[in-house]
PDB file of C-alpha atoms in Angstrom:
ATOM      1  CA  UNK Y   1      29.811 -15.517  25.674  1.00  0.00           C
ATOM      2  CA  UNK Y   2      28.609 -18.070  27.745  1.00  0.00           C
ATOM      3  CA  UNK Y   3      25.209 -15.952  28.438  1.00  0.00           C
ATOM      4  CA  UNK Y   4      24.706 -14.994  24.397  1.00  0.00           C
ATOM      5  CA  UNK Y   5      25.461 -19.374  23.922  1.00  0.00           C
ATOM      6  CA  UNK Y   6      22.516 -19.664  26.675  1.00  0.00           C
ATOM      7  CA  UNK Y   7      20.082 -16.736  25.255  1.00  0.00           C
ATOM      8  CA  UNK Y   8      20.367 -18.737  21.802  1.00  0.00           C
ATOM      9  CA  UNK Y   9      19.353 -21.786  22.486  1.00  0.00           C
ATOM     10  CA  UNK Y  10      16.770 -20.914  24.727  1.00  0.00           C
ATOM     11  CA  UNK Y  11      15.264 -19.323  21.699  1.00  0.00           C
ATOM     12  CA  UNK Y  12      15.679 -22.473  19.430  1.00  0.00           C
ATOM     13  CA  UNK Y  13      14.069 -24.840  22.251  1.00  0.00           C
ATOM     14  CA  UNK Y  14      11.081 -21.662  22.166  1.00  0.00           C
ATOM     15  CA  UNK Y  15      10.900 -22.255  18.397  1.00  0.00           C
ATOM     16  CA  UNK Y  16      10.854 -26.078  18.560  1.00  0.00           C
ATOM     17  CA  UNK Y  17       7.786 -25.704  20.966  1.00  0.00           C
ATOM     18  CA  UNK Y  18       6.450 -23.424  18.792  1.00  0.00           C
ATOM     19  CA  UNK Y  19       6.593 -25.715  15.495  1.00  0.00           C
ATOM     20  CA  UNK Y  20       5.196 -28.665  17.604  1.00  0.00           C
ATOM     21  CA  UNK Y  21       2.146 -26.558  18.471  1.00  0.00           C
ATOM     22  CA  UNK Y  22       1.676 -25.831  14.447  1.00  0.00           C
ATOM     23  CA  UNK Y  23       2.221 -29.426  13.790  1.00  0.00           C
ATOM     24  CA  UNK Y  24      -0.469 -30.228  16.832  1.00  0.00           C
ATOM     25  CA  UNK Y  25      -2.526 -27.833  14.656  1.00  0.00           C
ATOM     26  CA  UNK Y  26      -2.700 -25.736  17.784  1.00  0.00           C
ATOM     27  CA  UNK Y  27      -2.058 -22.162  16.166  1.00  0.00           C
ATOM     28  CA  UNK Y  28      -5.370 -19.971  16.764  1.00  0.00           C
ATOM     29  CA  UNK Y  29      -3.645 -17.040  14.865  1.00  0.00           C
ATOM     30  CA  UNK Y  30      -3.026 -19.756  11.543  1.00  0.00           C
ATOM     31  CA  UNK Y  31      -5.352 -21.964  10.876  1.00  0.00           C
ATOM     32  CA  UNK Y  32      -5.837 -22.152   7.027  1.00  0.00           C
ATOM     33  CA  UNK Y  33      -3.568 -25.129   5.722  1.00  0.00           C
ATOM     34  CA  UNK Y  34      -1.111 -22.903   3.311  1.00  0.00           C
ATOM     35  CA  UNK Y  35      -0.769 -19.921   6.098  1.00  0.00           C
ATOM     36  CA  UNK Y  36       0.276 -22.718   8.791  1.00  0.00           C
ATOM     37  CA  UNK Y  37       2.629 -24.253   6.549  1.00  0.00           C
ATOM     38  CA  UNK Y  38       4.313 -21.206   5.273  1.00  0.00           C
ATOM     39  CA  UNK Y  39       4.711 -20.755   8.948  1.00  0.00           C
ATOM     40  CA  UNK Y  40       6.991 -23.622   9.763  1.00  0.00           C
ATOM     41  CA  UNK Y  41       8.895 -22.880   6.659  1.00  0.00           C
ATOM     42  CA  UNK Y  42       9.794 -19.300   8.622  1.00  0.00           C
ATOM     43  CA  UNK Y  43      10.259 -21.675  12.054  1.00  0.00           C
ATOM     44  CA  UNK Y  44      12.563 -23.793  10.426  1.00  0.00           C
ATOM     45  CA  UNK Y  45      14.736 -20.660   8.530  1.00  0.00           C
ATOM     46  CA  UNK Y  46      14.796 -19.312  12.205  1.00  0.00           C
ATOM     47  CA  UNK Y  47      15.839 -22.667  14.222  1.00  0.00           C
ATOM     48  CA  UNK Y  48      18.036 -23.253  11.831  1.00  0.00           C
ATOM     49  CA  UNK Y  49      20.042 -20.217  12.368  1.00  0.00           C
ATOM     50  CA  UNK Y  50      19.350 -19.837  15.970  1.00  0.00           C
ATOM     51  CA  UNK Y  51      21.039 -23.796  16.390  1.00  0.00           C
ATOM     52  CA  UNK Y  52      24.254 -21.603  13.954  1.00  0.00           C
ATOM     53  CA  UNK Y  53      24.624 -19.026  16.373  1.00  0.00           C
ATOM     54  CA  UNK Y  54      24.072 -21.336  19.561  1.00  0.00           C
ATOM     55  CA  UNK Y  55      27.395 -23.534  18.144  1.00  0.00           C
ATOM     56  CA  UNK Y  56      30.442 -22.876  20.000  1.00  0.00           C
ATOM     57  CA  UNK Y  57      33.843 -22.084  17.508  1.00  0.00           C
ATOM     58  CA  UNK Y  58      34.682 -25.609  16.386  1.00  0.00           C
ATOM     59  CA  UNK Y  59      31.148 -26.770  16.148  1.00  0.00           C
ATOM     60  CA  UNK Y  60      31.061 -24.168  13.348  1.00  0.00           C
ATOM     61  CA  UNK Y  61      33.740 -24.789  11.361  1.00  0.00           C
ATOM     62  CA  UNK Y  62      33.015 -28.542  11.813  1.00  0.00           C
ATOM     63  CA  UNK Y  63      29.475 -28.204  10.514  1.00  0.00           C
ATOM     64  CA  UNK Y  64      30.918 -25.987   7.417  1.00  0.00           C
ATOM     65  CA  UNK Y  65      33.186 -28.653   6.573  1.00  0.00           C
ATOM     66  CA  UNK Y  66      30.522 -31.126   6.447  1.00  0.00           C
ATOM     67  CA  UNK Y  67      28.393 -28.697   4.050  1.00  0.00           C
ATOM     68  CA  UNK Y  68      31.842 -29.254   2.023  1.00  0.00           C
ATOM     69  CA  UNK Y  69      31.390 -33.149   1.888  1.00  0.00           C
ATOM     70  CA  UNK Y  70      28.070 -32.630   1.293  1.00  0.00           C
ATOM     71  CA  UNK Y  71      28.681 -30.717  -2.188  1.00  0.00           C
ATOM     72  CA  UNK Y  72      31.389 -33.272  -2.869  1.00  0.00           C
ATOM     73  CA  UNK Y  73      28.643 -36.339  -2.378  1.00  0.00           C
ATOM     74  CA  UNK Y  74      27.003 -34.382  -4.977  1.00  0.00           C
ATOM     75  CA  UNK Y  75      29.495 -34.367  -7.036  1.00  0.00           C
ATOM     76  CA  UNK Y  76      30.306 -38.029  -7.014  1.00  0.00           C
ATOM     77  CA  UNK Y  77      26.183 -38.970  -7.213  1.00  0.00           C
ATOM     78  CA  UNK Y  78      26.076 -36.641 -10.166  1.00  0.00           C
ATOM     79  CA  UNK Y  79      29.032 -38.859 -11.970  1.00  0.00           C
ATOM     80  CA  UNK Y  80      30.268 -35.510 -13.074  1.00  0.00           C
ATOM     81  CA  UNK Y  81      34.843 -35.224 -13.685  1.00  0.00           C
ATOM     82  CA  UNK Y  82      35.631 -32.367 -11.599  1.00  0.00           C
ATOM     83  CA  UNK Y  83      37.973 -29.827 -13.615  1.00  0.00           C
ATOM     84  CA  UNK Y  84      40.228 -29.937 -10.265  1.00  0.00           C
ATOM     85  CA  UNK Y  85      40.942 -33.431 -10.552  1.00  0.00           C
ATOM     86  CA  UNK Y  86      40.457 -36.571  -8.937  1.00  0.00           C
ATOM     87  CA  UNK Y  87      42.515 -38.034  -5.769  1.00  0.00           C
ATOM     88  CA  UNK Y  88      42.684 -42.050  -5.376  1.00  0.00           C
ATOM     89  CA  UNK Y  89      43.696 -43.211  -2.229  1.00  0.00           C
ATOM     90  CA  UNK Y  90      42.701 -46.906  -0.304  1.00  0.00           C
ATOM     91  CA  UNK Y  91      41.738 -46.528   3.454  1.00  0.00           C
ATOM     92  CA  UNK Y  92      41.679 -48.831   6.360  1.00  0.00           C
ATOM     93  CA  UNK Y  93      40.542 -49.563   9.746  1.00  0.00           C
ATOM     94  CA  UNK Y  94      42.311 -52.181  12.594  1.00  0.00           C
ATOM     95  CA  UNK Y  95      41.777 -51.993  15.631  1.00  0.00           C
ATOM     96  CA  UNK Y  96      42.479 -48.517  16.859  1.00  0.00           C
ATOM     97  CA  UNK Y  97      44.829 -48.282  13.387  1.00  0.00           C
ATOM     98  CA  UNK Y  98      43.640 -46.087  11.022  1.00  0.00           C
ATOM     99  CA  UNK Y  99      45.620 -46.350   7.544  1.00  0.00           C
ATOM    100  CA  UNK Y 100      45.773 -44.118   4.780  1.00  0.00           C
ATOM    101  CA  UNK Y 101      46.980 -45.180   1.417  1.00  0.00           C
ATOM    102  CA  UNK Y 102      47.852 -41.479  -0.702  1.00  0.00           C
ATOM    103  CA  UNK Y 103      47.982 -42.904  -4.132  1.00  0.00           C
ATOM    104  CA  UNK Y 104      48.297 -40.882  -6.972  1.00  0.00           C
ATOM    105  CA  UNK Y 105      46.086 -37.897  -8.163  1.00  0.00           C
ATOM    106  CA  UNK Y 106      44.719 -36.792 -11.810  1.00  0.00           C
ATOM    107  CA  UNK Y 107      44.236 -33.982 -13.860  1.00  0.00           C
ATOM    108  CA  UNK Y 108      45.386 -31.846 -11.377  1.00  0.00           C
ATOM    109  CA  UNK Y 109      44.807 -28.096 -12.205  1.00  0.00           C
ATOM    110  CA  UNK Y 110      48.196 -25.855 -13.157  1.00  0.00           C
ATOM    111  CA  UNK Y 111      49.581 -23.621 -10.926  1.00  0.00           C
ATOM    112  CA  UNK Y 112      52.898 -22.245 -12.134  1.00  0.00           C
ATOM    113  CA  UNK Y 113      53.682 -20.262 -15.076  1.00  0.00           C
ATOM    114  CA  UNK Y 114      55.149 -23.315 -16.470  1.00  0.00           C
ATOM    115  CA  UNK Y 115      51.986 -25.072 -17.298  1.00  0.00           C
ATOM    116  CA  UNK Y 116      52.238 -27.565 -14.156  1.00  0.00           C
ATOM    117  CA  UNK Y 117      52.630 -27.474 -10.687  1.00  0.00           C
ATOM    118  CA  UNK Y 118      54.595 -29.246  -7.121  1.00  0.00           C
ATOM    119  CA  UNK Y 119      51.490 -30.829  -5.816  1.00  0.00           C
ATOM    120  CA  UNK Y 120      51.752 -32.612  -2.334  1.00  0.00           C
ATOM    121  CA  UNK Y 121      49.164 -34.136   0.294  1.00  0.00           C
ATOM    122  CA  UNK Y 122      48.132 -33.180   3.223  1.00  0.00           C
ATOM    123  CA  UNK Y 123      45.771 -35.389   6.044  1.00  0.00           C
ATOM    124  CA  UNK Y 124      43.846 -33.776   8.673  1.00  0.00           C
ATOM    125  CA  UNK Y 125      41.480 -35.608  10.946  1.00  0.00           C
ATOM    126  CA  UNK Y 126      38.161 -33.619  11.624  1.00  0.00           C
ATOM    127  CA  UNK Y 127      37.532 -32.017  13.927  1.00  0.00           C
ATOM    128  CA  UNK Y 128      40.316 -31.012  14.789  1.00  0.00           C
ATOM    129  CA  UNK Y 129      39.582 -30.305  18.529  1.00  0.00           C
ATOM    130  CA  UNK Y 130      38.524 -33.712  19.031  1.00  0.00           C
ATOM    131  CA  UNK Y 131      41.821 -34.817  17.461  1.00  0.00           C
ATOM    132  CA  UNK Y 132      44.520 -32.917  19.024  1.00  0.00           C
ATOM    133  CA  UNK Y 133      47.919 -34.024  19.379  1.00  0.00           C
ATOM    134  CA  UNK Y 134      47.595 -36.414  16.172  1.00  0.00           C
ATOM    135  CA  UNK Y 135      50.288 -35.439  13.460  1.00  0.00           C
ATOM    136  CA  UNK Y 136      49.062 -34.799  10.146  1.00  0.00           C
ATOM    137  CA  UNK Y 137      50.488 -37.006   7.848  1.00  0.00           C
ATOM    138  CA  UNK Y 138      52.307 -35.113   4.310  1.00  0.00           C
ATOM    139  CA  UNK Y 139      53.657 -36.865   1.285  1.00  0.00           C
ATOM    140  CA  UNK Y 140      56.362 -35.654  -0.618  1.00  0.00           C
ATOM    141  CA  UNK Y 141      56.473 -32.766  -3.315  1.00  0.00           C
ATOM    142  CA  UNK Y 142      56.301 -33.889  -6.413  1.00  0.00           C
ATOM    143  CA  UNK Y 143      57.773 -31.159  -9.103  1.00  0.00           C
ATOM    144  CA  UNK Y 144      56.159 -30.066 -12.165  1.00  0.00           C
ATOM    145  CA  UNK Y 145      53.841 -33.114 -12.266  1.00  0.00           C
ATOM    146  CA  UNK Y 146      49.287 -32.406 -12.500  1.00  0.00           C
ATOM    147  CA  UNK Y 147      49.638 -36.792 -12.771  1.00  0.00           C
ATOM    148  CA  UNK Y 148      51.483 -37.480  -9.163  1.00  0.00           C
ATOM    149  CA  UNK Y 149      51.921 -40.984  -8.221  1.00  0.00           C
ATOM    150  CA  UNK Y 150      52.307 -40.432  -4.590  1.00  0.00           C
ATOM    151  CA  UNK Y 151      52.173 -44.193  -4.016  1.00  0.00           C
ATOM    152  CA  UNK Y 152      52.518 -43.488   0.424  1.00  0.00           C
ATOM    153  CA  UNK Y 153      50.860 -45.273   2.986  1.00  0.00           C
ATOM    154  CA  UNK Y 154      50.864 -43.987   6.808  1.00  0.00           C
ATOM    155  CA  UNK Y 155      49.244 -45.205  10.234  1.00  0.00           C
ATOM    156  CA  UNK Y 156      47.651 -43.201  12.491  1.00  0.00           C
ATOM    157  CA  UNK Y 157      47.155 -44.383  16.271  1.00  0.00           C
ATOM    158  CA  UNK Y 158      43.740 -43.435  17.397  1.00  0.00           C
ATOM    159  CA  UNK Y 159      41.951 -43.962  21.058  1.00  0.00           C
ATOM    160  CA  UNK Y 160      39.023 -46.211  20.742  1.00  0.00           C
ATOM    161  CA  UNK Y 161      36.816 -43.430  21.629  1.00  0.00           C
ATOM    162  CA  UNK Y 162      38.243 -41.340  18.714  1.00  0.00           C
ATOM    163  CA  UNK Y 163      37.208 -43.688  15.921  1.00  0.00           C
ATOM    164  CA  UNK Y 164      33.817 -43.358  17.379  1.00  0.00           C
ATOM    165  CA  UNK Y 165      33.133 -39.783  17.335  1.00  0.00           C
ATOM    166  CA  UNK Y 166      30.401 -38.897  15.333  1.00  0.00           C
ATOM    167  CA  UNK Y 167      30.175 -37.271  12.231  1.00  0.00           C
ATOM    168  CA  UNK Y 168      34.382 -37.959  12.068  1.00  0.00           C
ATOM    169  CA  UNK Y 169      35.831 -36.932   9.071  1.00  0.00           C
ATOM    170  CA  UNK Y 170      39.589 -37.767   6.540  1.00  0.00           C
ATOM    171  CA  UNK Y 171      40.290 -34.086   4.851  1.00  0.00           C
ATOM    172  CA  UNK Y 172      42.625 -34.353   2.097  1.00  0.00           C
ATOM    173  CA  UNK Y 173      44.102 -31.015   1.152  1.00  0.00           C
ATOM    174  CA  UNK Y 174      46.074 -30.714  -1.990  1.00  0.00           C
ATOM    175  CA  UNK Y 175      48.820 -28.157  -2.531  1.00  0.00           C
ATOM    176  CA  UNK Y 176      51.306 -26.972  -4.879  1.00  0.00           C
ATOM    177  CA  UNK Y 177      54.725 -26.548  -3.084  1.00  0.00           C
ATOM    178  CA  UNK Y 178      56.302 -22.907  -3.679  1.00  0.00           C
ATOM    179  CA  UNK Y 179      59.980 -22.199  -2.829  1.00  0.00           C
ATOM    180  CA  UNK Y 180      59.689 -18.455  -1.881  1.00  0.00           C
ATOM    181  CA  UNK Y 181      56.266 -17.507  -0.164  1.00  0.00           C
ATOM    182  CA  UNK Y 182      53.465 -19.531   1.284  1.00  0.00           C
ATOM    183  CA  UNK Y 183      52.162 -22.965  -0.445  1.00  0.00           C
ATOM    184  CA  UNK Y 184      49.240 -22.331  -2.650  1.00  0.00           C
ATOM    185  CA  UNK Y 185      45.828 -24.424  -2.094  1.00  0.00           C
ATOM    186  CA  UNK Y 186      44.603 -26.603  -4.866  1.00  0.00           C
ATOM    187  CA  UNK Y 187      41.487 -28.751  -3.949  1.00  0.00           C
ATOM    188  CA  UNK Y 188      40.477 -30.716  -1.338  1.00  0.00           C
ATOM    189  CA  UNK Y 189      38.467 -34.000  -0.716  1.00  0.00           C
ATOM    190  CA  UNK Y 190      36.705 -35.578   2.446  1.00  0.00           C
ATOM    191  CA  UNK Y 191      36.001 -39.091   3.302  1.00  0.00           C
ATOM    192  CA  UNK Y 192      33.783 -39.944   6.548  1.00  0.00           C
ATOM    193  CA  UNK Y 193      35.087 -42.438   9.169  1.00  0.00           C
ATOM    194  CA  UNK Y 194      31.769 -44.438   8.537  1.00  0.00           C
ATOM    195  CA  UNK Y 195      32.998 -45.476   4.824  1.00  0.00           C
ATOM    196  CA  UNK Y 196      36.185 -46.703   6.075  1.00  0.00           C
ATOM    197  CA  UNK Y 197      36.272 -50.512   5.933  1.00  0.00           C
ATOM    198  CA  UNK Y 198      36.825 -52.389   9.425  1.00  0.00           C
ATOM    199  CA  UNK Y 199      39.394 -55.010   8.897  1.00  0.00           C
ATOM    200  CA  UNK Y 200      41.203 -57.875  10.789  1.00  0.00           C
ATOM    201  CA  UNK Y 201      44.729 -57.285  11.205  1.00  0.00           C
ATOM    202  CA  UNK Y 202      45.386 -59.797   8.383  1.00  0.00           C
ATOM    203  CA  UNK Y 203      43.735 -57.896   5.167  1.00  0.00           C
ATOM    204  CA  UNK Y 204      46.239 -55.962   3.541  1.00  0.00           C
ATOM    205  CA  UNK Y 205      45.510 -52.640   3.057  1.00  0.00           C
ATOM    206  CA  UNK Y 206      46.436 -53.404  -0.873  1.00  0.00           C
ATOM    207  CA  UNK Y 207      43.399 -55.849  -1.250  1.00  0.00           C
ATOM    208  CA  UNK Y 208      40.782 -53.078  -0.245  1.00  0.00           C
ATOM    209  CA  UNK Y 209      39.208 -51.161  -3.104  1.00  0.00           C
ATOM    210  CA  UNK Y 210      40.132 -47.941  -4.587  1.00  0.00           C
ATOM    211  CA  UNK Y 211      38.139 -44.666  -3.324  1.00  0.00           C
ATOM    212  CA  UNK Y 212      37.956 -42.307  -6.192  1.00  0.00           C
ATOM    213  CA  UNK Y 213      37.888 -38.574  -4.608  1.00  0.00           C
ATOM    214  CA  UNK Y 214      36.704 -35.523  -6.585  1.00  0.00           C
ATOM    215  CA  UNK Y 215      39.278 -32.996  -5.615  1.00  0.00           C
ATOM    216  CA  UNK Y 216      36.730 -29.334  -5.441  1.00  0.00           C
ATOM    217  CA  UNK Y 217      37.257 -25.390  -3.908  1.00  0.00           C
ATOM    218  CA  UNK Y 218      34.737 -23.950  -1.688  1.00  0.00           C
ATOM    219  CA  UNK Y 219      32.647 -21.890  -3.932  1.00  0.00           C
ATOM    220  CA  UNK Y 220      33.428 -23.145  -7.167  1.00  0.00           C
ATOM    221  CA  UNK Y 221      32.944 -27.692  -6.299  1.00  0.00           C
ATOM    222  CA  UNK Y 222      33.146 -28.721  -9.999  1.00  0.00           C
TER     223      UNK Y 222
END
C-alpha cells in the first residue's frame, strides 16, 4: 500500500512540474495559446485525481465530508429553505471547551407511516481519527414530533492542539429513532471550527447568536 501511496504522488509532483513548465510557456509540443491551455485543464483533471488516490483512508472520507459542507455553503449563500429542514443550534469556544447548544429543529421531513417521526441528534467531531476517544454527544428522542425543541447544551474537553487542526469540522446527524431495527438517517449539517466564536469564560453561551443549519442528504442537498 505504502509503495502504490508512493507511486501516486510521485506522479502528482511529475504533473505539478509539468503544469509549471506550461505556465513558464516552456511546452515545445503546445505552443498556440488555446492548445496550451486546454492542456492544463487535462493537468489539473489528472493532479486532481492523482492527489485522490495518493490520500490515505481518512484523508478521503475527510475530504468527502468537506465536499458535503461545501454543497451546504451553497445552500445557505443561495438563501434557498431546504425541504429537509433547518437545525438551530448556538456554539462556543473557551479555552480548550468546546460547547454545543442542540436547540430545536424545523420542518423536519416524515419518516413513519404516521405522518411524523422520533428525531434525535447526534455530534461527531471531524475527522474522526484526529478525534478519537471524544464521546459523541446525543440528545434525547423526541416522539412523533418534525418541530423538536431539543433545548440541550453539552461540553466537550478538547487538547489545545485539537481545536487547531485544520480544516476541523461539527457534523450534526439527524435521525429518527426506531424501536425494532436500525435508526433511520434524516439529514445532516456541518459547521467548521473556524466559525465558532472564541469567548472568555464569562460570555454565556445564551448571549451568542443563533446558527441557522440547512439540514441536506448526500445526493439530493435541497
Amino acid at each position: 500500500m505504502k509503495m502504490l501511496l508512493s507511486f501516486f504522488q510521485r506522479e502528482e509532483q511529475c504533473c505539478q512540474k509539468m503544469q509549471q513548465m506550461i505556465e513558464d510557456g516552456v511546452d515545445p509540443a503546445e505552443e498556440e495559446k488555446g492548445r496550451r491551455c486546454e492542456s492544463k485543464k487535462k493537468i489539473s483533471r489528472m493532479e486532481s485525481l492523482l492527489s485522490l488516490h495518493g490520500m490515505e483512508t481518512n484523508d478521503l472520507i475527510h475530504q468527502y465530508h468537506l465536499e458535503r459542507l461545501g454543497e451546504q455553503l451553497q445552500l445557505e449563500a443561495g438563501g434557498q429553505s431546504s425541504s429537509h429542514g433547518l437545525l438551530t443550534v448556538r456554539l462556543q469556544f473557551v479555552e480548550d471547551l468546546l460547547r454545543v447548544e442542540v436547540m430545536n429543529a424545523r420542518n423536519l421531513r416524515p419518516m413513519d407511516s404516521n405522518g411524523s417521526c422520533d428525531p434525535y441528534v447526534k455530534v461527531h467531531l471531524l475527522p474522526e481519527d484526529k478525534f478519537s476517544g471524544i464521546t459523541k454527544p446525543r440528545t434525547k428522542t423526541h416522539k412523533k414530533n418534525l418541530f423538536p425543541l431539543f433545548d440541550e447544551t453539552f461540553t466537550i474537553t478538547l487538547k489545545p492542539e485539537q481545536k487547531e487542526i485544520k480544516n476541523a469540522l461539527l457534523y450534526f446527524v439527524v435521525k429518527d429513532y426506531d424501536m425494532i431495527g436500525a435508526n433511520e438517517f434524516l439529514a445532516e449539517a456541518y459547521v467548521p471550527f473556524s466559525r465558532i466564536p472564541s469567548t472568555e469564560i464569562t460570555v454565556g453561551l445564551e448571549t451568542l447568536p443563533q446558527i441557522h443549519l440547512p439540514l441536506s442528504r448526500p445526493g439530493n442537498p435541497g
